[in-house]
Amino acid sequence: MDFPSPPRQQSAIHPPAHERVDESSLDYSHEPHQNLARFIVHAATPLNAEPQLPLLVEKYITPTNVFFKRNHGPIPDIHAEEHTVFIGVKQNPQYYHEASPPVEWRSLTMTDIMTKWPKATVTASIQCAGNRRDGLAKVKEVKGVIWGAGTISTAVWSGPRLCDILRDVAGIPTDLFHEMVRDFHVAFEADDHVHEDACYGSSIPLKKAMDPLGDVILAVEMNGRPLTREHGYPIRVIVPGYIGARSVKFLQNIVVQPQESSSFFQRRDYKVLPPWVNSTNVEDSWDSAASLGEMNIQSVICTPQDNEVITSSKPITAKGYAIAGGGRAIYRVELSIDGGRTWEPVDKIKQVPDKKSGMFWSWALWEKYVPRLDSNSELVVRAYDASGNVQPEEPIWNFRGVMNNAWSRCKNVIQMPQHNL
Amino acid sequence: MDFPSPPRQQSAIHPPAHERVDESSLDYSHEPHQNLARFIVHAATPLNAEPQLPLLVEKYITPTNVFFKRNHGPIPDIHAEEHTVFIGVKQNPQYYHEASPPVEWRSLTMTDIMTKWPKATVTASIQCAGNRRDGLAKVKEVKGVIWGAGTISTAVWSGPRLCDILRDVAGIPTDLFHEMVRDFHVAFEADDHVHEDACYGSSIPLKKAMDPLGDVILAVEMNGRPLTREHGYPIRVIVPGYIGARSVKFLQNIVVQPQESSSFFQRRDYKVLPPWVNSTNVEDSWDSAASLGEMNIQSVICTPQDNEVITSSKPITAKGYAIAGGGRAIYRVELSIDGGRTWEPVDKIKQVPDKKSGMFWSWALWEKYVPRLDSNSELVVRAYDASGNVQPEEPIWNFRGVMNNAWSRCKNVIQMPQHNL
């Protein structure tokens, strides 16, 4: 194999070592102030909170203070002027089988990152792989935060393209057919502390990072402002079309390497485990399942909600979201009001492709006029992506409770005029 | 918009005009000889035949004489030395809204095509969008050949990359972010006669054609030999990851244009129509549905077959195929022997990525040891793609009977030793 050498401008640089800490030693005394009035808070330490579903469909771009909050440890308090991003390349094939091959490191200040490369702006939805885990928890015990359907949000992200930085700093070829680009991975590590590992970490295929149509950026802005602390300040990865776990926040280290990340969050989490795996045998099962990347086809009813009482007998408008992985467009969204026996297309779908690449990284918001609901009505939504993929009717249970994209249902909505209450 | 001009080497070139003919005037007197002994022949004129399912899983690369045969008219008898491929560009935005904007044409001989660009070799499965239409026909009347699950096959295709030819001959930018690449289409026309339109035609997004990872080639060879007549001699398009309808055979014209192809086969066929569309209202419905591109997640049991009598009480090996669209890998294949109540992963999956791009354009062939079947057993297969997409349990009926990827079932297999018969 003919691998390029990274440009040799720097040497003897090493990122600071991370040390694994006990859960009891994690310091939550410096958490940023959060207004969580309209959130469902699953945990305060680490902060895990999802917005109430009707908030999600109010605007196509989710306001920053409505965006879901997913953390694995204390939210770091990083000073951007002191922050360094380290880029390492483990590229010599002779070291492939060593546990810790030598790495050549380069370092970038935040000023470097914000001034040396063109700023790209990508609008992308981020969805946690555990979105709708509650639907799988109803089938059987699962491991993880029991999220509803609110761990998805859409923002405008800005920062340099990762492919530009890897080309210039690490000498990674821009030829998408290069063996290294085809076969290697790029791993990310956060400047944080979590109890599962020394820090949060994850990786994506190098091909996704180098593909101009992949739109992977190192975001320093969210919705036109610097990132807020809970969303990754001062810098995070945005991997459009992938599960949220790959969009690593508080980014510190980037390593190009022949294998995927060895992080807990890449190897022992975020996998669809086979149906016979449960809490008794899960530890033996991780290696046999592949890590997740792209999202699957998904749609959810955000309003009305289960058991909602609507104080009017007028027709209502059902609303929700739909999204597919990998930048694929939503092809069709259908709503049923009789529990899935008959279906009609929704009246309106808004999905905006990326201005530059034309990829569909953002959700579709849909609406449908519903003349009247009674106690027997059951709303169900299902979506098709542009590749003809559809959602399964029933949830497919897996122990980690990920990738639930069963038909979304809404029952027991009571509609009556106020004077009848 | 800043569109490039194609290089001006040629002028006053026009492809020969096609004339639409009546079905009764189509000339089937020059069809090539075919050995159809192991095929299910749905029609002889035009020739539409699928191999028996067990043949498909005998080899990873389908032998050319086993490959399914899908035609819309007589198989042309083209002499390669006289064949010309015409390339036209309708690129001036001022003509966007004209029905027939002026086209600048270039022409290439087969010698040009085979000598002027590097030969690429891509192994890809081709699947008809109507594969498994029989499963939808059981639900309600559908329009089209009632195919079983055999209209999929895998071959090694060789020829120049379409992106190289479009770059050099039509001046198409290689920048995947260029507005023209992002928004335009490339339309193909065949040198043939069909009754639905003046010729067979179809289009794909220009982005797919120009994406190095798209692997679109103009194939002149199949499995190391010149194309056979029924598979598109002397030249055909291969669009990996897409429904077979886009891999236009007997290629004559290539046009880069702002809209998708106006061909019958792009606009009035190969669409998933909404569930209320049937033979009485289909003519009003075509424009509201998008054209299909990528395939959806699919898997099929090829052996044993429904109602098969196995003259042995020994364990058997169930075999089949699985494939996803867009070059996505197969993540897992599961088999049930109790009609879908419980599932186990299959024992073996073979799926070979493209040697150069690493994309998964070819099917996965899978195998699973099954200890014993009795008359109550029902085999069911389902697959997951690398994006976590799964197959629906029940078929989703649509009038054109396309994209059926419901769980594949196999019932009433009788297993008994020969002496009991």
Short mmCIF file of C-alpha atoms in Angstrom, two decimals, chain A residues 2-417:
data_model
loop_
_atom_site.label_atom_id
_atom_site.label_comp_id
_atom_site.label_asym_id
_atom_site.label_seq_id
_atom_site.Cartn_x
_atom_site.Cartn_y
_atom_site.Cartn_z
CA ASP A 2 1.21 3.46 -0.87
CA PHE A 3 0.35 5.75 2.00
CA PRO A 4 1.24 9.42 2.08
CA SER A 5 3.23 10.93 4.92
CA PRO A 6 1.60 13.78 6.78
CA PRO A 7 3.38 17.12 6.40
CA ARG A 8 6.13 17.39 9.01
CA GLN A 9 5.71 20.81 10.54
CA GLN A 10 5.54 19.74 14.17
CA SER A 11 6.96 17.09 16.42
CA ALA A 12 7.05 15.92 20.03
CA ILE A 13 3.46 17.07 20.53
CA HIS A 14 1.15 14.93 22.63
CA PRO A 15 -2.38 15.51 23.83
CA PRO A 16 -2.79 15.49 27.60
CA ALA A 17 -3.47 12.04 29.04
CA HIS A 18 -7.02 11.29 30.17
CA GLU A 19 -7.58 9.31 33.32
CA ARG A 20 -10.60 7.19 33.93
CA VAL A 21 -12.57 8.23 36.99
CA ASP A 22 -15.16 6.52 39.16
CA GLU A 23 -18.75 7.58 38.73
CA SER A 24 -18.63 8.97 42.29
CA SER A 25 -15.68 11.22 41.41
CA LEU A 26 -17.38 12.96 38.50
CA ASP A 27 -17.71 16.65 39.37
CA TYR A 28 -21.13 18.10 38.58
CA SER A 29 -20.58 21.37 40.49
CA HIS A 30 -19.93 23.46 37.36
CA GLU A 31 -22.96 22.60 35.24
CA PRO A 32 -24.30 25.50 33.14
CA HIS A 33 -27.64 26.99 34.06
CA GLN A 34 -30.47 25.40 32.07
CA ASN A 35 -34.10 26.38 31.74
CA LEU A 36 -35.74 22.98 31.63
CA ALA A 37 -39.35 24.12 32.01
CA ARG A 38 -40.49 22.59 28.74
CA PHE A 39 -38.27 19.51 28.91
CA ILE A 40 -38.77 15.98 30.11
CA VAL A 41 -35.71 15.55 32.32
CA HIS A 42 -34.60 11.92 32.52
CA ALA A 43 -31.51 12.68 34.62
CA ALA A 44 -29.83 15.79 35.96
CA THR A 45 -26.33 14.29 36.39
CA PRO A 46 -25.44 13.69 33.64
CA LEU A 47 -27.98 16.03 32.09
CA ASN A 48 -30.32 14.09 29.83
CA ALA A 49 -33.45 15.92 28.79
CA GLU A 50 -35.74 15.95 25.77
CA PRO A 51 -38.15 18.71 24.73
CA GLN A 52 -41.88 18.08 24.83
CA LEU A 53 -42.87 16.81 21.39
CA PRO A 54 -45.14 19.69 20.31
CA LEU A 55 -42.18 22.07 20.67
CA LEU A 56 -40.24 20.19 18.01
CA VAL A 57 -42.74 20.92 15.24
CA GLU A 58 -43.12 24.64 15.96
CA LYS A 59 -40.09 25.59 13.87
CA TYR A 60 -38.09 23.85 11.15
CA ILE A 61 -34.82 24.92 12.83
CA THR A 62 -35.00 23.96 16.51
CA PRO A 63 -34.15 26.95 18.73
CA THR A 64 -30.96 26.21 20.68
CA ASN A 65 -32.80 26.32 23.99
CA VAL A 66 -35.27 23.68 22.76
CA PHE A 67 -32.61 21.29 21.31
CA PHE A 68 -32.45 17.96 23.20
CA LYS A 69 -29.63 17.57 25.73
CA ARG A 70 -27.67 14.31 25.85
CA ASN A 71 -24.67 13.93 28.10
CA HIS A 72 -22.54 11.10 29.47
CA GLY A 73 -20.80 13.08 32.21
CA PRO A 74 -20.35 16.59 33.61
CA ILE A 75 -20.51 19.33 30.97
CA PRO A 76 -16.92 20.57 30.60
CA ASP A 77 -16.10 24.22 31.26
CA ILE A 78 -13.55 24.82 28.51
CA HIS A 79 -11.90 28.15 27.71
CA ALA A 80 -11.67 28.40 23.94
CA GLU A 81 -8.51 30.52 24.01
CA GLU A 82 -6.69 27.70 25.85
CA HIS A 83 -8.23 24.85 23.89
CA THR A 84 -6.14 22.76 21.51
CA VAL A 85 -7.33 20.17 19.02
CA PHE A 86 -4.77 17.42 18.40
CA ILE A 87 -4.66 15.50 15.14
CA GLY A 88 -2.84 12.19 15.01
CA VAL A 89 -2.16 9.74 12.23
CA LYS A 90 -1.48 6.05 12.87
CA GLN A 91 -0.88 5.27 9.28
CA ASN A 92 2.05 2.95 8.89
CA PRO A 93 0.67 -0.47 7.97
CA GLN A 94 3.54 -2.20 9.78
CA TYR A 95 1.98 -1.09 13.07
CA TYR A 96 -1.56 -2.27 12.27
CA HIS A 97 -1.46 -5.12 14.74
CA GLU A 98 0.12 -3.27 17.60
CA ALA A 99 -2.17 -2.24 20.40
CA SER A 100 -0.75 1.29 20.53
CA PRO A 101 0.95 2.14 17.26
CA PRO A 102 3.10 5.29 17.27
CA VAL A 103 1.14 8.39 16.36
CA GLU A 104 2.45 11.56 14.80
CA TRP A 105 0.60 14.47 16.36
CA ARG A 106 -0.22 17.94 15.07
CA SER A 107 -1.99 20.62 17.09
CA LEU A 108 -4.43 23.38 16.20
CA THR A 109 -5.64 26.29 18.29
CA MET A 110 -9.25 27.42 18.05
CA THR A 111 -7.97 30.46 16.13
CA ASP A 112 -6.29 28.14 13.62
CA ILE A 113 -9.54 26.22 13.24
CA MET A 114 -11.65 29.33 12.76
CA THR A 115 -9.32 31.18 10.37
CA LYS A 116 -7.29 28.73 8.30
CA TRP A 117 -10.11 27.03 6.38
CA PRO A 118 -13.32 28.19 4.72
CA LYS A 119 -16.32 28.13 7.03
CA ALA A 120 -18.98 25.68 5.88
CA THR A 121 -22.58 25.89 7.04
CA VAL A 122 -24.63 22.69 7.17
CA THR A 123 -28.20 22.37 8.41
CA ALA A 124 -28.58 18.93 9.95
CA SER A 125 -30.84 17.06 12.31
CA ILE A 126 -29.13 15.15 15.08
CA GLN A 127 -30.98 12.11 16.44
CA CYS A 128 -29.88 9.92 19.31
CA ALA A 129 -29.78 6.19 18.42
CA GLY A 130 -31.83 5.72 21.61
CA ASN A 131 -34.67 7.95 20.40
CA ARG A 132 -37.99 6.17 21.14
CA ARG A 133 -36.31 3.65 23.45
CA ASP A 134 -39.53 3.79 25.51
CA GLY A 135 -41.23 1.74 22.79
CA LEU A 136 -38.69 -1.06 23.20
CA ALA A 137 -38.75 -0.87 26.99
CA LYS A 138 -42.46 -1.75 26.81
CA VAL A 139 -41.53 -5.02 25.08
CA LYS A 140 -38.79 -6.12 27.49
CA GLU A 141 -36.06 -4.70 29.76
CA VAL A 142 -33.54 -2.50 27.94
CA LYS A 143 -30.32 -0.79 29.02
CA GLY A 144 -30.19 3.00 28.71
CA VAL A 145 -32.07 6.21 29.32
CA ILE A 146 -35.75 5.55 28.58
CA TRP A 147 -36.10 8.30 25.99
CA GLY A 148 -39.35 9.25 24.32
CA ALA A 149 -39.40 10.52 20.74
CA GLY A 150 -37.85 13.91 21.54
CA THR A 151 -34.13 13.15 21.18
CA ILE A 152 -33.99 14.66 17.72
CA SER A 153 -33.54 18.31 16.81
CA THR A 154 -32.36 20.36 13.85
CA ALA A 155 -29.79 23.15 13.84
CA VAL A 156 -27.62 25.19 11.51
CA TRP A 157 -24.00 24.23 12.19
CA SER A 158 -20.92 26.14 11.01
CA GLY A 159 -17.20 25.44 11.01
CA PRO A 160 -14.46 24.10 8.78
CA ARG A 161 -14.90 20.87 6.82
CA LEU A 162 -13.09 17.93 8.41
CA CYS A 163 -11.90 16.81 4.94
CA ASP A 164 -10.04 20.10 4.42
CA ILE A 165 -8.30 19.83 7.79
CA LEU A 166 -7.36 16.17 7.34
CA ARG A 167 -6.00 16.92 3.87
CA ASP A 168 -3.86 19.84 5.00
CA VAL A 169 -2.81 18.78 8.49
CA ALA A 170 -2.64 15.00 8.26
CA GLY A 171 -1.88 14.61 4.54
CA ILE A 172 -4.94 12.42 3.95
CA PRO A 173 -5.54 11.89 0.21
CA THR A 174 -8.62 13.50 -1.30
CA ASP A 175 -8.92 10.61 -3.77
CA LEU A 176 -11.95 8.69 -2.51
CA PHE A 177 -10.60 5.53 -4.14
CA HIS A 178 -7.37 5.63 -2.14
CA GLU A 179 -7.05 2.47 -0.05
CA MET A 180 -6.50 4.47 3.10
CA VAL A 181 -9.62 6.56 2.54
CA ARG A 182 -11.62 3.44 1.72
CA ASP A 183 -10.50 1.32 4.67
CA PHE A 184 -9.45 3.58 7.57
CA HIS A 185 -11.44 5.28 10.31
CA VAL A 186 -11.25 8.66 11.96
CA ALA A 187 -11.66 8.56 15.73
CA PHE A 188 -12.71 11.45 17.93
CA GLU A 189 -12.10 11.98 21.65
CA ALA A 190 -13.75 14.56 23.87
CA ASP A 191 -12.10 16.75 26.48
CA ASP A 192 -14.43 15.44 29.17
CA HIS A 193 -14.86 12.83 31.89
CA VAL A 194 -17.37 9.99 31.83
CA HIS A 195 -17.57 6.89 33.99
CA GLU A 196 -17.65 4.33 31.18
CA ASP A 197 -14.24 5.18 29.72
CA ALA A 198 -11.40 7.70 30.04
CA CYS A 199 -13.42 10.15 27.93
CA TYR A 200 -16.26 10.13 25.43
CA GLY A 201 -15.05 8.77 22.10
CA SER A 202 -16.34 7.48 18.80
CA SER A 203 -15.30 7.03 15.16
CA ILE A 204 -16.62 7.17 11.61
CA PRO A 205 -15.28 5.67 8.38
CA LEU A 206 -12.57 7.92 6.90
CA LYS A 207 -14.50 7.71 3.62
CA LYS A 208 -17.45 9.53 5.21
CA ALA A 209 -15.07 12.24 6.49
CA MET A 210 -13.32 12.74 3.14
CA ASP A 211 -16.42 12.52 0.92
CA PRO A 212 -17.33 16.08 -0.15
CA LEU A 213 -20.96 14.91 -0.12
CA GLY A 214 -20.53 13.67 3.47
CA ASP A 215 -20.64 17.23 4.83
CA VAL A 216 -18.76 16.36 8.03
CA ILE A 217 -17.71 19.57 9.76
CA LEU A 218 -16.06 20.65 13.00
CA ALA A 219 -18.76 22.99 14.23
CA VAL A 220 -17.91 26.06 16.27
CA GLU A 221 -21.32 27.66 15.79
CA MET A 222 -24.89 26.47 16.30
CA ASN A 223 -27.74 28.55 14.87
CA GLY A 224 -25.41 31.46 14.14
CA ARG A 225 -23.90 31.73 17.65
CA PRO A 226 -20.94 30.05 19.35
CA LEU A 227 -21.88 26.58 20.60
CA THR A 228 -23.41 26.58 24.06
CA ARG A 229 -21.61 24.51 26.67
CA GLU A 230 -24.13 21.67 26.72
CA HIS A 231 -23.98 21.37 22.94
CA GLY A 232 -20.21 20.99 22.79
CA TYR A 233 -18.45 24.32 23.31
CA PRO A 234 -15.98 25.23 21.98
CA ILE A 235 -15.99 22.69 19.13
CA ARG A 236 -17.80 19.51 18.16
CA VAL A 237 -18.01 17.16 15.26
CA ILE A 238 -21.16 17.17 13.15
CA VAL A 239 -21.65 13.94 11.19
CA PRO A 240 -24.85 14.51 9.19
CA GLY A 241 -26.99 11.45 8.47
CA TYR A 242 -25.40 9.42 11.28
CA ILE A 243 -26.64 8.60 14.77
CA GLY A 244 -25.94 11.46 17.18
CA ALA A 245 -23.34 9.44 19.10
CA ARG A 246 -20.81 10.09 16.31
CA SER A 247 -21.11 13.89 16.52
CA VAL A 248 -18.62 14.09 19.39
CA LYS A 249 -18.82 17.24 21.56
CA PHE A 250 -15.96 19.08 23.35
CA LEU A 251 -13.62 17.77 20.65
CA GLN A 252 -10.01 17.33 21.67
CA ASN A 253 -8.35 14.54 19.67
CA ILE A 254 -8.80 13.37 16.09
CA VAL A 255 -6.93 10.21 15.10
CA VAL A 256 -6.83 8.59 11.66
CA GLN A 257 -6.29 4.87 12.17
CA PRO A 258 -6.83 1.50 10.53
CA GLN A 259 -9.41 0.31 13.06
CA GLU A 260 -12.54 1.94 14.43
CA SER A 261 -12.31 3.70 17.80
CA SER A 262 -11.62 1.44 20.76
CA SER A 263 -13.88 3.64 22.91
CA PHE A 264 -16.62 2.08 25.02
CA PHE A 265 -19.10 4.18 23.02
CA GLN A 266 -17.98 2.67 19.73
CA ARG A 267 -17.42 -0.94 20.75
CA ARG A 268 -19.73 -1.66 23.68
CA ASP A 269 -22.67 0.61 23.02
CA TYR A 270 -24.79 1.83 20.09
CA LYS A 271 -25.18 -1.56 18.45
CA VAL A 272 -28.28 -3.53 17.49
CA LEU A 273 -27.63 -6.71 19.45
CA PRO A 274 -29.35 -9.96 18.44
CA PRO A 275 -32.67 -10.77 20.12
CA TRP A 276 -31.32 -13.36 22.58
CA VAL A 277 -28.87 -10.91 24.15
CA ASN A 278 -29.91 -9.60 27.57
CA SER A 279 -28.29 -8.40 30.79
CA THR A 280 -26.91 -11.88 31.56
CA ASN A 281 -24.93 -12.41 28.36
CA VAL A 282 -24.41 -8.96 26.89
CA GLU A 283 -20.71 -8.79 27.75
CA ASP A 284 -19.95 -11.66 25.36
CA SER A 285 -21.95 -10.19 22.52
CA TRP A 286 -20.48 -6.80 21.70
CA ASP A 287 -17.77 -7.92 19.31
CA SER A 288 -20.12 -9.88 17.10
CA ALA A 289 -22.31 -6.85 16.27
CA ALA A 290 -21.25 -4.02 13.98
CA SER A 291 -21.22 -0.40 15.17
CA LEU A 292 -24.04 1.81 13.98
CA GLY A 293 -23.49 4.65 11.53
CA GLU A 294 -26.35 5.97 9.42
CA MET A 295 -29.83 6.44 10.88
CA ASN A 296 -32.79 4.37 9.68
CA ILE A 297 -36.10 5.64 8.30
CA GLN A 298 -38.14 7.24 11.07
CA SER A 299 -41.34 9.20 11.58
CA VAL A 300 -43.21 10.34 14.68
CA ILE A 301 -46.50 12.06 15.54
CA CYS A 302 -45.65 15.09 17.74
CA THR A 303 -49.14 16.55 18.06
CA PRO A 304 -51.67 15.51 19.20
CA GLN A 305 -50.22 13.36 21.97
CA ASP A 306 -51.49 10.19 23.63
CA ASN A 307 -54.36 10.87 26.04
CA GLU A 308 -54.51 14.54 25.07
CA VAL A 309 -57.78 16.37 25.74
CA ILE A 310 -58.52 18.86 22.95
CA THR A 311 -61.08 21.45 24.06
CA SER A 312 -62.64 21.98 20.67
CA SER A 313 -64.70 19.91 18.28
CA LYS A 314 -63.12 21.58 15.26
CA PRO A 315 -60.85 19.70 12.89
CA ILE A 316 -57.27 19.45 14.10
CA THR A 317 -53.93 19.40 12.36
CA ALA A 318 -51.70 16.46 13.20
CA LYS A 319 -47.99 17.29 12.97
CA GLY A 320 -44.74 15.44 13.26
CA TYR A 321 -41.32 14.76 11.84
CA ALA A 322 -39.73 12.19 9.53
CA ILE A 323 -36.10 11.58 8.69
CA ALA A 324 -33.93 9.06 6.89
CA GLY A 325 -30.23 8.33 7.26
CA GLY A 326 -27.38 9.08 4.90
CA GLY A 327 -28.88 12.23 3.43
CA ARG A 328 -31.73 10.35 1.75
CA ALA A 329 -34.91 12.33 1.14
CA ILE A 330 -38.28 11.50 2.64
CA TYR A 331 -40.30 10.07 -0.26
CA ARG A 332 -43.75 9.97 1.36
CA VAL A 333 -45.42 10.21 4.77
CA GLU A 334 -48.77 8.52 5.38
CA LEU A 335 -51.19 8.93 8.28
CA SER A 336 -53.83 6.47 9.41
CA ILE A 337 -56.64 7.44 11.79
CA ASP A 338 -57.91 3.87 12.19
CA GLY A 339 -54.90 2.22 13.78
CA GLY A 340 -53.15 1.35 10.52
CA ARG A 341 -55.98 -0.25 8.53
CA THR A 342 -56.18 2.56 5.94
CA TRP A 343 -53.68 5.25 5.07
CA GLU A 344 -53.65 8.67 3.46
CA PRO A 345 -50.68 10.80 2.50
CA VAL A 346 -50.11 13.83 4.69
CA ASP A 347 -51.09 17.23 3.28
CA LYS A 348 -47.77 18.98 3.59
CA ILE A 349 -44.12 17.95 3.93
CA LYS A 350 -41.34 20.46 4.37
CA GLN A 351 -37.82 19.10 3.96
CA VAL A 352 -34.98 21.41 2.97
CA PRO A 353 -31.92 19.92 1.22
CA ASP A 354 -28.48 21.20 2.06
CA LYS A 355 -27.89 24.41 0.09
CA LYS A 356 -24.53 23.27 -1.22
CA SER A 357 -24.51 19.48 -1.43
CA GLY A 358 -28.22 18.95 -1.99
CA MET A 359 -28.20 16.17 0.60
CA PHE A 360 -31.21 15.72 2.91
CA TRP A 361 -29.51 15.95 6.32
CA SER A 362 -32.50 17.68 7.96
CA TRP A 363 -35.80 16.24 8.96
CA ALA A 364 -39.09 16.60 7.12
CA LEU A 365 -41.84 18.28 9.12
CA TRP A 366 -45.28 17.12 8.02
CA GLU A 367 -48.89 18.15 8.66
CA LYS A 368 -52.25 16.58 8.06
CA TYR A 369 -55.77 17.89 8.52
CA VAL A 370 -57.82 15.47 10.63
CA PRO A 371 -61.57 16.18 10.52
CA ARG A 372 -62.44 14.75 13.91
CA LEU A 373 -61.16 12.21 16.41
CA ASP A 374 -63.21 10.12 18.79
CA SER A 375 -62.23 7.70 21.51
CA ASN A 376 -61.86 4.88 19.00
CA SER A 377 -59.50 6.76 16.73
CA GLU A 378 -55.87 5.77 16.65
CA LEU A 379 -53.43 7.90 14.69
CA VAL A 380 -50.49 6.10 13.13
CA VAL A 381 -47.73 7.53 10.96
CA ARG A 382 -45.29 5.82 8.63
CA ALA A 383 -42.72 7.22 6.22
CA TYR A 384 -40.88 6.01 3.10
CA ASP A 385 -37.38 7.18 2.24
CA ALA A 386 -36.17 7.85 -1.29
CA SER A 387 -34.73 4.32 -1.40
CA GLY A 388 -38.15 2.80 -0.72
CA ASN A 389 -37.30 1.79 2.83
CA VAL A 390 -40.26 1.74 5.20
CA GLN A 391 -40.73 1.48 8.96
CA PRO A 392 -41.62 -1.83 10.59
CA GLU A 393 -45.11 -2.07 12.10
CA GLU A 394 -43.87 -3.54 15.38
CA PRO A 395 -40.79 -2.55 17.41
CA ILE A 396 -37.75 -4.79 16.95
CA TRP A 397 -36.53 -5.28 20.49
CA ASN A 398 -32.81 -5.21 21.22
CA PHE A 399 -31.11 -5.01 24.60
CA ARG A 400 -29.53 -1.58 24.07
CA GLY A 401 -32.88 -0.25 22.90
CA VAL A 402 -31.54 1.51 19.83
CA MET A 403 -32.89 2.32 16.35
CA ASN A 404 -36.56 1.90 17.26
CA ASN A 405 -38.45 3.05 14.18
CA ALA A 406 -41.73 1.16 14.51
CA TRP A 407 -44.90 2.93 13.36
CA SER A 408 -45.58 5.85 15.73
CA ARG A 409 -49.06 5.70 17.30
CA CYS A 410 -51.27 8.16 19.16
CA LYS A 411 -54.29 6.86 21.09
CA ASN A 412 -57.04 8.03 23.44
CA VAL A 413 -57.21 11.60 22.23
CA ILE A 414 -60.42 13.10 23.56
CA GLN A 415 -61.88 15.89 21.48
CA MET A 416 -64.75 17.88 22.97
CA PRO A 417 -65.83 21.51 23.18
#
